[in-house]
GROMACS .gro file of C-alpha atoms in nm:
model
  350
    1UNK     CA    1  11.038   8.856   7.691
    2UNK     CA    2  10.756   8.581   7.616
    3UNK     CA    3  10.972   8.329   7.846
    4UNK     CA    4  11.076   8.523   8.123
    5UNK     CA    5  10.691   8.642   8.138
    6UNK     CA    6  10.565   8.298   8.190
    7UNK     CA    7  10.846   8.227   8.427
    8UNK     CA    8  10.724   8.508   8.634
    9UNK     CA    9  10.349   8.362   8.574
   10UNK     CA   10  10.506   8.008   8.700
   11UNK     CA   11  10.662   8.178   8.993
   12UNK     CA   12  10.347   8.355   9.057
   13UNK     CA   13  10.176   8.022   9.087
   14UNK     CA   14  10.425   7.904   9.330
   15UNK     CA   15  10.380   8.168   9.583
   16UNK     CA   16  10.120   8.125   9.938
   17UNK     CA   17   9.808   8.344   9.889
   18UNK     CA   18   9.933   8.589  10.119
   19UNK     CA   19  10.225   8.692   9.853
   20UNK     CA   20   9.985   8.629   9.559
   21UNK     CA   21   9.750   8.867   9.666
   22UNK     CA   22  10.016   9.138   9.797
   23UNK     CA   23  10.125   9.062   9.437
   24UNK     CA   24   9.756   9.130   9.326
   25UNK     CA   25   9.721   9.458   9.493
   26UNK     CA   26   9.995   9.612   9.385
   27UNK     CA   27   9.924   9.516   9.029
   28UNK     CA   28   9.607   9.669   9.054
   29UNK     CA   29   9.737  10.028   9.174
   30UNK     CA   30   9.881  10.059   8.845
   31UNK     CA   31   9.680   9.899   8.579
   32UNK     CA   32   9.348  10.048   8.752
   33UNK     CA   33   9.458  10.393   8.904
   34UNK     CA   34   9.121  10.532   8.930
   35UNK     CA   35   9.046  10.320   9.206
   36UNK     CA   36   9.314  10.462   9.459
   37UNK     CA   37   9.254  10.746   9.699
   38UNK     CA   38   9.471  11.003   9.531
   39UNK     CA   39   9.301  10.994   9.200
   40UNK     CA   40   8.925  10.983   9.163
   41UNK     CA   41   8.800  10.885   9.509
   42UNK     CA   42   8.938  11.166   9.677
   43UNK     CA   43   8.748  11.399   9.438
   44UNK     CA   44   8.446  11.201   9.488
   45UNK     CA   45   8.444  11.222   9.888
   46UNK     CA   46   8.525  11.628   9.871
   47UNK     CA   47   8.125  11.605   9.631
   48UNK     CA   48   8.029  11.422   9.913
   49UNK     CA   49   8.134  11.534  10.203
   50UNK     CA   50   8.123  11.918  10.054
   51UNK     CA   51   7.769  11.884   9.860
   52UNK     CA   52   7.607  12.159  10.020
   53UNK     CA   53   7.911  12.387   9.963
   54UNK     CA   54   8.205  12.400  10.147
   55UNK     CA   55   8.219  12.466  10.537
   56UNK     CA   56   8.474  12.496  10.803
   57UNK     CA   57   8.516  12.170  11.017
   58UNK     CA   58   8.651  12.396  11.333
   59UNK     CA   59   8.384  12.671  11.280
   60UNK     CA   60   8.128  12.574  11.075
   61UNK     CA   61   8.198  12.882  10.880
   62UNK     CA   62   8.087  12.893  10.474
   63UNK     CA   63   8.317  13.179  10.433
   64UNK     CA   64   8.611  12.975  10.318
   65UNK     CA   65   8.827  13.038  10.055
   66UNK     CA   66   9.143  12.858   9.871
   67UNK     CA   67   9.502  12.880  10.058
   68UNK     CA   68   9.787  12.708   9.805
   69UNK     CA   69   9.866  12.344   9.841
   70UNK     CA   70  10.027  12.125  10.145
   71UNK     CA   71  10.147  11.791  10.001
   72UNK     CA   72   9.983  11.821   9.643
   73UNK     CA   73   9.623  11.861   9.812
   74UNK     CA   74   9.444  12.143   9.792
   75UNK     CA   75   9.443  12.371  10.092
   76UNK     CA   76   9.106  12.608  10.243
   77UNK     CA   77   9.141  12.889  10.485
   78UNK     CA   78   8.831  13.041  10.728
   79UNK     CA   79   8.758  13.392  10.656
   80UNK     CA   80   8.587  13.383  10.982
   81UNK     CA   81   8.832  13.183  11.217
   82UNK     CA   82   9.100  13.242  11.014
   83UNK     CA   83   9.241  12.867  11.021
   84UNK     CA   84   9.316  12.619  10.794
   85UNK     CA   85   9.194  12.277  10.646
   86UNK     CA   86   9.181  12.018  10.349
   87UNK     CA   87   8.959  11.786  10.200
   88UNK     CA   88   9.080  11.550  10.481
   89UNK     CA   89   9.084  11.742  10.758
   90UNK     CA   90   8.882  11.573  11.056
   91UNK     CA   91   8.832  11.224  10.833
   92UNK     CA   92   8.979  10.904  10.868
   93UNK     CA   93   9.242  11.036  10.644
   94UNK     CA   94   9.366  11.353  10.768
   95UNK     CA   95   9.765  11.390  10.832
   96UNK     CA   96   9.822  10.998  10.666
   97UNK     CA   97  10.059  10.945  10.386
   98UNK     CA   98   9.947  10.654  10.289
   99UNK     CA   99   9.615  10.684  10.110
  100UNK     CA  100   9.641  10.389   9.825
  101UNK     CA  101   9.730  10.136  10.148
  102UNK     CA  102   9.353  10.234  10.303
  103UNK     CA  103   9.169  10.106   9.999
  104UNK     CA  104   9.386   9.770   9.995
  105UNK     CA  105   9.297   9.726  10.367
  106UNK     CA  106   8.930   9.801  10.351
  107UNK     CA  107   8.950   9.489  10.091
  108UNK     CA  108   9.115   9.292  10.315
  109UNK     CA  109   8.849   9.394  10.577
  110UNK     CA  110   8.592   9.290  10.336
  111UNK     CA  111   8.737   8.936  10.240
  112UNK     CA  112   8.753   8.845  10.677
  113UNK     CA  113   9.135   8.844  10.665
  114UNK     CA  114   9.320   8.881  11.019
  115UNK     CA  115   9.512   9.197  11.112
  116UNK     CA  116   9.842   9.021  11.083
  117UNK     CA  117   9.725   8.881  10.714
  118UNK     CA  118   9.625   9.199  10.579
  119UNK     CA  119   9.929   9.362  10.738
  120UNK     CA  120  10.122   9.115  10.508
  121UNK     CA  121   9.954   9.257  10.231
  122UNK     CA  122   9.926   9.610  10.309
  123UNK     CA  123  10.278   9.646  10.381
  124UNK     CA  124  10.239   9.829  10.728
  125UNK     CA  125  10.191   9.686  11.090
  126UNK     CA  126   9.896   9.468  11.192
  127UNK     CA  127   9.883   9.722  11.543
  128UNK     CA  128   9.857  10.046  11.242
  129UNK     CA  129   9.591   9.831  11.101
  130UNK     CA  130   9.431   9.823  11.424
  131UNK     CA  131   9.421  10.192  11.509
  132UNK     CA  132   9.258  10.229  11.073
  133UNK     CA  133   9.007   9.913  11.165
  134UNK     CA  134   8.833  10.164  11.458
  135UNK     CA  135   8.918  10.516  11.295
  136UNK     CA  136   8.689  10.365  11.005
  137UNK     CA  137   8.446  10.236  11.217
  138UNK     CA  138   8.406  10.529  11.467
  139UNK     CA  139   8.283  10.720  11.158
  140UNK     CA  140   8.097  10.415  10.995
  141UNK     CA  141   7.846  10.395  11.312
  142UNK     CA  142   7.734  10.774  11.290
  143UNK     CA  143   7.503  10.645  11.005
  144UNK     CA  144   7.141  10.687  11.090
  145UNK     CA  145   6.797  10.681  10.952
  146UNK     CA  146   6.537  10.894  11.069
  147UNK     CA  147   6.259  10.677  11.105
  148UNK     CA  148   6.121  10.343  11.133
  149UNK     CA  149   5.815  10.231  10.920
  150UNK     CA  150   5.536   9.971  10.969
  151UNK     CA  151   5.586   9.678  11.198
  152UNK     CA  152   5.895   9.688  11.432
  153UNK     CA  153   6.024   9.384  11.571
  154UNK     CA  154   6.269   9.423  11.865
  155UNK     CA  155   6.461   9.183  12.080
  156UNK     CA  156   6.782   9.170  12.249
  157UNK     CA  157   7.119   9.000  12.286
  158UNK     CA  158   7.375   8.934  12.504
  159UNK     CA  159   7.776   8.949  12.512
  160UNK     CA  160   8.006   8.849  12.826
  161UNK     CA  161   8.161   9.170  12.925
  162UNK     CA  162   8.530   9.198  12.758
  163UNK     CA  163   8.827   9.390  12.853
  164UNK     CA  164   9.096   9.212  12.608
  165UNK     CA  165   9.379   9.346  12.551
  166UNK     CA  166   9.376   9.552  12.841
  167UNK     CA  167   9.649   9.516  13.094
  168UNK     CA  168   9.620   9.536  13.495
  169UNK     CA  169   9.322   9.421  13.555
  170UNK     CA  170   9.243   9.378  13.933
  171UNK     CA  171   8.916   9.388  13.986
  172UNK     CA  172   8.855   9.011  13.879
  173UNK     CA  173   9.103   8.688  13.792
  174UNK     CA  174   9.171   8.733  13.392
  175UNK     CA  175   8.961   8.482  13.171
  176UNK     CA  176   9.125   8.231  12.934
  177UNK     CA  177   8.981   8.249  12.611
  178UNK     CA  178   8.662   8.478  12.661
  179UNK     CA  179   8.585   8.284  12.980
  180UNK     CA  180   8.276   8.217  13.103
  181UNK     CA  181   7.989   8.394  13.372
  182UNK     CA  182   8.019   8.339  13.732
  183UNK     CA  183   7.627   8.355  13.752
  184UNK     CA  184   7.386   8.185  13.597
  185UNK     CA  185   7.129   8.336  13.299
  186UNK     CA  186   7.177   8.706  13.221
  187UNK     CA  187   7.354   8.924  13.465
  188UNK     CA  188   7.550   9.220  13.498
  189UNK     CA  189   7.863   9.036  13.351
  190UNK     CA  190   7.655   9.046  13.064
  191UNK     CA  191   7.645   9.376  12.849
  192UNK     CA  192   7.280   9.416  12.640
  193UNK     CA  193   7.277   9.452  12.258
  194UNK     CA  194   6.933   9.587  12.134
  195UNK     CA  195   6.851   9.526  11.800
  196UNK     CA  196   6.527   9.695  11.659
  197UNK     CA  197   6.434   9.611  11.268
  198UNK     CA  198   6.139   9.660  11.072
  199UNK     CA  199   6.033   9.504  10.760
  200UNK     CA  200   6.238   9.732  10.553
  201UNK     CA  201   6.497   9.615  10.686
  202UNK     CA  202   6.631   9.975  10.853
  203UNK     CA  203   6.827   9.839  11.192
  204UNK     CA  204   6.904   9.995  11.496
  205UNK     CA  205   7.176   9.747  11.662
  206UNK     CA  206   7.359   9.944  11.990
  207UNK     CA  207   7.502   9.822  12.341
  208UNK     CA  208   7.235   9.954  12.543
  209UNK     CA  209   7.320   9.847  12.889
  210UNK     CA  210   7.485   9.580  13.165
  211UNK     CA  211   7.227   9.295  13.245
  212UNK     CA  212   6.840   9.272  13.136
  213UNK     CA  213   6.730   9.579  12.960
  214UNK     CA  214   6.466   9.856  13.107
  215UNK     CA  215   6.236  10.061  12.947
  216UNK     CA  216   6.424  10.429  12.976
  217UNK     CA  217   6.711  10.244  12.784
  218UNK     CA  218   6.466  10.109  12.504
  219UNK     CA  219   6.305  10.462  12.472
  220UNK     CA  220   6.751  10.628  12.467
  221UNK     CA  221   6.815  10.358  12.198
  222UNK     CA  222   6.448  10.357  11.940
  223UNK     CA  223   6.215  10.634  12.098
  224UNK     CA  224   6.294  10.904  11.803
  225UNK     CA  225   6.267  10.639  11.576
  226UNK     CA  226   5.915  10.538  11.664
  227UNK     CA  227   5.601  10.702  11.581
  228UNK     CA  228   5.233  10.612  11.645
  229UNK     CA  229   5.185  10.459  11.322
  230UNK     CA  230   5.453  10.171  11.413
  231UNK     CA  231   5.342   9.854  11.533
  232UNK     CA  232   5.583   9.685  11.836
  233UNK     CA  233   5.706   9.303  11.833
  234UNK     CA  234   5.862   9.158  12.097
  235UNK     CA  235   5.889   8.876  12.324
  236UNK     CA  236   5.743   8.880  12.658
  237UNK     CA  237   5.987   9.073  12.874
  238UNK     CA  238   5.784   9.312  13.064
  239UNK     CA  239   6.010   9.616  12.980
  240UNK     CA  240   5.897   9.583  12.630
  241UNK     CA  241   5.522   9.581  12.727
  242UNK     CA  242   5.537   9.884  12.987
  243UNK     CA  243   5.706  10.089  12.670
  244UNK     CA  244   5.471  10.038  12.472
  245UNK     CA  245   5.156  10.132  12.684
  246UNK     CA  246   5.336  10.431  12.817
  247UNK     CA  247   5.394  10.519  12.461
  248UNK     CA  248   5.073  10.450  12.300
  249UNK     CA  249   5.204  10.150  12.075
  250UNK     CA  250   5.038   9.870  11.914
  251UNK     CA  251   5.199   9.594  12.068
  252UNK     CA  252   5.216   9.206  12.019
  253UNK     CA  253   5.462   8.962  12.231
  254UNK     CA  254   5.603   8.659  12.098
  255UNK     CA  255   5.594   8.405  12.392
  256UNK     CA  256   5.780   8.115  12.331
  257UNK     CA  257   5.710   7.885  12.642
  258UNK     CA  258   5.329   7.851  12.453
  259UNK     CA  259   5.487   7.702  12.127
  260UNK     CA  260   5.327   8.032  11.922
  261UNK     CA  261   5.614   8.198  11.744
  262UNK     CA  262   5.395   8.339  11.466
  263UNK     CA  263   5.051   8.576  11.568
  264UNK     CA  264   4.807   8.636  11.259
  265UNK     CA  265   5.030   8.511  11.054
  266UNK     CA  266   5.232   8.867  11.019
  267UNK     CA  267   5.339   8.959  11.404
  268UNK     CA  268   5.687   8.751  11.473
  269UNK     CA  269   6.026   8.820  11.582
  270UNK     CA  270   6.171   8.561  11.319
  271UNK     CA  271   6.389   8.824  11.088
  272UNK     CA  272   6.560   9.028  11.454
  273UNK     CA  273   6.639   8.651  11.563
  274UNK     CA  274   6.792   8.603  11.258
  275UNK     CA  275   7.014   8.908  11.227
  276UNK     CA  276   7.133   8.841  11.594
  277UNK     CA  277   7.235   8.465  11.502
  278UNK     CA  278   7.423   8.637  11.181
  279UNK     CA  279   7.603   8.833  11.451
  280UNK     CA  280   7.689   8.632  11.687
  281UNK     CA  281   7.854   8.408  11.397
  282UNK     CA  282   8.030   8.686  11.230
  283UNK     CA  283   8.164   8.799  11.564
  284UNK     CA  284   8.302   8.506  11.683
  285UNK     CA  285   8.561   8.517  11.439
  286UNK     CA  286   8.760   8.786  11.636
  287UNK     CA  287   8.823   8.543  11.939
  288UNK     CA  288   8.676   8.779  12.136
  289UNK     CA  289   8.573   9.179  12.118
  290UNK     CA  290   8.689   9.405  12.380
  291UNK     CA  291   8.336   9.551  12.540
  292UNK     CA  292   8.415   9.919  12.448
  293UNK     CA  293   8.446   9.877  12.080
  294UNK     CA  294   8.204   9.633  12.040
  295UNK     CA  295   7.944   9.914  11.932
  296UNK     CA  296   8.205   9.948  11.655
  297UNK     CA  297   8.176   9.588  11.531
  298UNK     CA  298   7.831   9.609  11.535
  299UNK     CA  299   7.807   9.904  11.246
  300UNK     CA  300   8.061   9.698  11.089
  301UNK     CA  301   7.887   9.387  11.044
  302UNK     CA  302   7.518   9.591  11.014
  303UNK     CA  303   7.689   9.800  10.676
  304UNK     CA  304   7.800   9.427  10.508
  305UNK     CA  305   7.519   9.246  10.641
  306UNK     CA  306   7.286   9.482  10.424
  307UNK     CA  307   7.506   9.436  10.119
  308UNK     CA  308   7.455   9.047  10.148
  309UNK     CA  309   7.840   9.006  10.276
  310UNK     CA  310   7.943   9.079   9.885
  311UNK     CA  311   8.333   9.175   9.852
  312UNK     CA  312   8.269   9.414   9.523
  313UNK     CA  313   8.410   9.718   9.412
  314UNK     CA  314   8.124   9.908   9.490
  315UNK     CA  315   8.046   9.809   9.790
  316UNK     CA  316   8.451   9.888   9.883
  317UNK     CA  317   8.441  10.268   9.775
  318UNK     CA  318   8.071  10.301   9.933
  319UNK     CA  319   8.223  10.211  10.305
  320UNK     CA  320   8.534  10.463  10.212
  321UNK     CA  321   8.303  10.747  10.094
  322UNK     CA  322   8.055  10.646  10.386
  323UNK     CA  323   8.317  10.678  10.648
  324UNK     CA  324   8.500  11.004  10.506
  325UNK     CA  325   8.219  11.212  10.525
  326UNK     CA  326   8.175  11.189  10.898
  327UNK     CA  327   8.393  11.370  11.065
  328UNK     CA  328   8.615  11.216  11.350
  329UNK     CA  329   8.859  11.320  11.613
  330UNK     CA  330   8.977  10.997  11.729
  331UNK     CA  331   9.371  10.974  11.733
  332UNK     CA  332   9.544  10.622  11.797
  333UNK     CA  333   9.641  10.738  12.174
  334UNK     CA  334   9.187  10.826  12.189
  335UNK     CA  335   9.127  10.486  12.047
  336UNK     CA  336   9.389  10.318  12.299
  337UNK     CA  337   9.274  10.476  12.609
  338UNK     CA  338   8.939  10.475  12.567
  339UNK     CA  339   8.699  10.395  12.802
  340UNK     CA  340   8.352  10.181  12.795
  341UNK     CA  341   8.077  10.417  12.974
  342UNK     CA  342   7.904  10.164  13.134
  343UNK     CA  343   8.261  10.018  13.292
  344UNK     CA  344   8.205  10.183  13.622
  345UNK     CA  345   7.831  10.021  13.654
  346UNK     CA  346   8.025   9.680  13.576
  347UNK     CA  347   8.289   9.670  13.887
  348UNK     CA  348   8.034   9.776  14.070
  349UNK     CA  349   7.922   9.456  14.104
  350UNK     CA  350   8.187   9.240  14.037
   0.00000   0.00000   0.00000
């Protein structure tokens, strides 16, 4: 038994890292159950998601009560609309069979492996893991905050307007390899990411709009965020500085053609700068992000770019439980044929 284990250890050794970790996570299902969906994390996201008591997700309903068992989980039925629901009804998870195969890919999304590689080690199709990757992040990006606190800092970046992987496009000549602007400086090729941060470090990071932003779209994005106590910093775009009059801010603009990147010591834009240049490096491993999921990438890289990038345990089952409690409709066909809202605004003038 002693020999034949160390030949398997040898042959172990031998293997690409691919197989070794497929090898690894499959290992891990059974000498550390707790840790797949079926056992304890399921219980822990119907606590969570259910912590207030238990509610219909078609009606709203509290006047639920139990209905058998479909598939060894637990079944409810409304009182009031007289349908039924599970724990995973309207999640990420409802109506898959494959629950253990989530947690393995959520590492895999953790550790920056491609589609194809995790698909290797997940066992199922990299286009599956696709349709997971933005199921997972549609609910991810419903986090929120309420408010931000103290000094504000708020600048914007910008993205060349994507449609990969989308066939038929007339409108323009396709781009080889993301391509490049036909005009110079920012332009409506160009879709806006605002990023607003305070010293806390609570982020607001949306696509706002195509080209240079305005003021009605910095009020959409921050406005219920900000109260009168908050102090505005931002460079010198005028939007920014016609806000925060209207609004009755305290306001200080960073303007970098006079060398002064720091006022009174305390007023910069220094930490939004460099959560955008985090971004942009983080993103660029994709190749390329098709415009209308890019919001999704964003909530992404804004929920491991608060937990330092670490790949633990605990950070793993915190994005799980964080994305089952939101509820979602998306389908794969939803996620496919979605559209990007300001896509209509961009052919316009194209």
């Amino acid at each position: 038994m002693d020999k034949a284990f160390n030949n398997l250890l040898k042959y172990i050794g031998k293997l690409p890292h691919t197989k070794k970790e497929q090898v690894y996570q499959w290992i891990k299902r059974y000498v550390d159950p707790t840790s797949s969906v079926g056992g304890r994390l399921i219980n822990e996201m119907r606590e969570t998601r259910f912590k207030d008591g238990f509610e219909c997700p078609h009606c709203a309903s509290e006047h639920v009560v139990r209905f058998g068992k479909i598939n060894g989980r637990q079944r409810y039925r409304c009182k009031c609309c007289s349908k039924t629901f599970t724990d995973t009804t309207n999640t990420v998870l409802y109506r898959t069979r494959k629950g253990d195969e989530w947690i393995t890919f959520v590492d895999c999304m953790f550790k920056g492996y491609s589609l194809r590689k995790s698909a290797e080690i997940v066992g199922v199709t990299w286009v599956t893991l696709f349709y997971w990757r933005h199921k997972l992040l549609t609910a991810l990006k419903q986090m929120d905050f309420d408010q931000f606190e103290g000094i504000v800092e708020v600048d914007e970046t910008y993205f060349l307007f994507s449609q990969k992987g989308q066939r038929g496009i007339t409108e323009r000549k396709p781009r080889k390899r993301g391509g490049k602007s036909k005009h110079r400086g920012i332009s409506h090729e160009q879709v806006c990411v605002l990023v607003a941060r305070d010293r806390t470090k609570a982020t607001v990071s949306k696509v706002t709009c195509m080209g240079r932003i305005v003021k009605t779209k910095v009020e959409e994005i921050i406005g219920s965020k900000l109260t009168s106590d908050n102090v505005l910093v931002t460079d010198a775009w005028r939007a920014y500085k016609t806000y925060a009059k209207e609004k009755g801010l305290e306001h200080y603009r960073i303007k970098s053609d006079d060398g002064k990147h720091v006022i009174k010591g305390l007023y910069h834009i220094q930490n939004v700068n460099s959560f955008h240049s985090r971004m942009k490096k983080w993103i660029d491993r994709f190749k390329g992000v098709a415009t209308k999921y890019l919001d999704n990438y964003l909530a992404w890289f804004l929920f491991i770019d608060s937990r330092s990038n670490e790949n633990t345990k605990h950070h793993i089952k915190e994005f799980l439980l964080t994305s089952f409690v939101f509820e979602i409709a998306e389908t794969y066909d939803s996620l496919r044929l979605s559209k990007f809202k300001m896509e209509s605004l961009f052919k316009q003038v194209i």
